[in-house]
């Protein structure tokens, strides 16, 4: 009987186990069905979202097409033709002053990326434009032909930053995948690859050493890379994530912006010694980008630095005549753009005439006894160092004060230049910034200090504008956006009513 009871007990346990197993299977089937239903609902919502975005995009394209003259739509992208073109700003472009030659108008749109475009930068030669995207690619555009020249594919995550060599032959790219790569701009082929610790936030070639580059990472690292070595040549520890950087033109000196709102200057020749620290604002808001105005040539230091951070204020600093020795001096701040905690970037356009006026003051500060400006046979005016400005005037002034010299040069530059333009783009120091409200903001930071509001707001993108970049010599602006496009903007009129090129 005991044996029989044991057999019955075993059968009972087995039956219960089978029931439990069947119950578990039923529960698993129910969970799988629920999971499939949720996935189908998610896919349906994603399809509806894509269709909605496509509808909005199509409507925007149709609106833009309706606003654009037939002669402009579909025309080849030609720099001289664009610069020679006179006309009013498109209706989508806001805050325009009549007769103001500093205003810009939309001219072209480059499509090809399938995700948000984070960074954009013209090559130093001015013929190419590179853009990096959330779609993990970098695209090189021929801006003369208005076409895609190469797609640089290899990164496995979003491309966060890029940089060109001074000869425009190589492109340096950094990605959230923790790699830094160099590519041939001629062939589109990858040349080198380096892995760093953390996500890459910022990259730049050292201008006077094309084989060397510097990288800022999310792990608070400032990394010096040598194309001839597999390992990093030097790694410096910052105390916060390095979000942006600028290398000096002729020395191994780098300025970084970080997540604690600090601007630090590093001397990489002295084992990465930090030689200067400046707090960008009292609240230590994270810095998203730093940019420096251009000098008279590629290897000359620019005078001004602009800093984007997360408090909707764009600060401009005067770097002095001999950075870093002269130090940073706060010059002004501008308002209008919005950030909303997105990594927004800015860029300078330093007009040729504005550079000349700065050069006169610079020469005066070096202790020259006086400045003589005389007209030559071609109607060009020359002064001390032989740089000419166009006018039919004769100016001779001894022992001028710097402020009076500035007024003289401003008069020489602006008087009798363009009858229909009150202010010229070539005589201006402009600063453009992206914005989270889908617009590009344009400021004149070379004018009176009380002018802190936008000179112009450029509308047309349908999502956040992450980055902007000016052409190295012409008044042409590129902007990139989360709407996956790159837009090209051109000055409504030029400094002399003819192509600056």
mmCIF file of C-alpha atoms in Angstrom, residues 26 53 83 99 106 173 187 239 261 266 274 286 291 307 327 335 342 348 365 416 420 430 493:
data_model
loop_
_atom_site.group_PDB
_atom_site.id
_atom_site.type_symbol
_atom_site.label_atom_id
_atom_site.label_comp_id
_atom_site.label_asym_id
_atom_site.label_seq_id
_atom_site.Cartn_x
_atom_site.Cartn_y
_atom_site.Cartn_z
ATOM 1 C CA UNK A 26 -0.042 30.081 -21.584
ATOM 2 C CA UNK A 53 7.014 64.779 -40.749
ATOM 3 C CA UNK A 83 27.729 87.562 -54.999
ATOM 4 C CA UNK A 99 19.423 99.417 -47.694
ATOM 5 C CA UNK A 106 18.563 82.052 -48.664
ATOM 6 C CA UNK A 173 35.991 63.642 -37.887
ATOM 7 C CA UNK A 187 38.953 60.313 -52.820
ATOM 8 C CA UNK A 239 38.062 68.397 -14.438
ATOM 9 C CA UNK A 261 31.542 76.760 -17.964
ATOM 10 C CA UNK A 266 46.626 74.796 -22.371
ATOM 11 C CA UNK A 274 47.017 75.027 -17.969
ATOM 12 C CA UNK A 286 28.146 74.425 -19.623
ATOM 13 C CA UNK A 291 34.786 80.173 -32.107
ATOM 14 C CA UNK A 307 31.302 81.533 -26.562
ATOM 15 C CA UNK A 327 44.525 87.607 -22.052
ATOM 16 C CA UNK A 335 20.723 87.919 -27.020
ATOM 17 C CA UNK A 342 21.025 71.843 -27.135
ATOM 18 C CA UNK A 348 32.346 84.901 -37.286
ATOM 19 C CA UNK A 365 48.906 100.967 -30.647
ATOM 20 C CA UNK A 416 30.870 106.947 -51.454
ATOM 21 C CA UNK A 420 22.037 101.932 -52.257
ATOM 22 C CA UNK A 430 29.302 89.587 -38.061
ATOM 23 C CA UNK A 493 24.561 93.127 -51.347
#
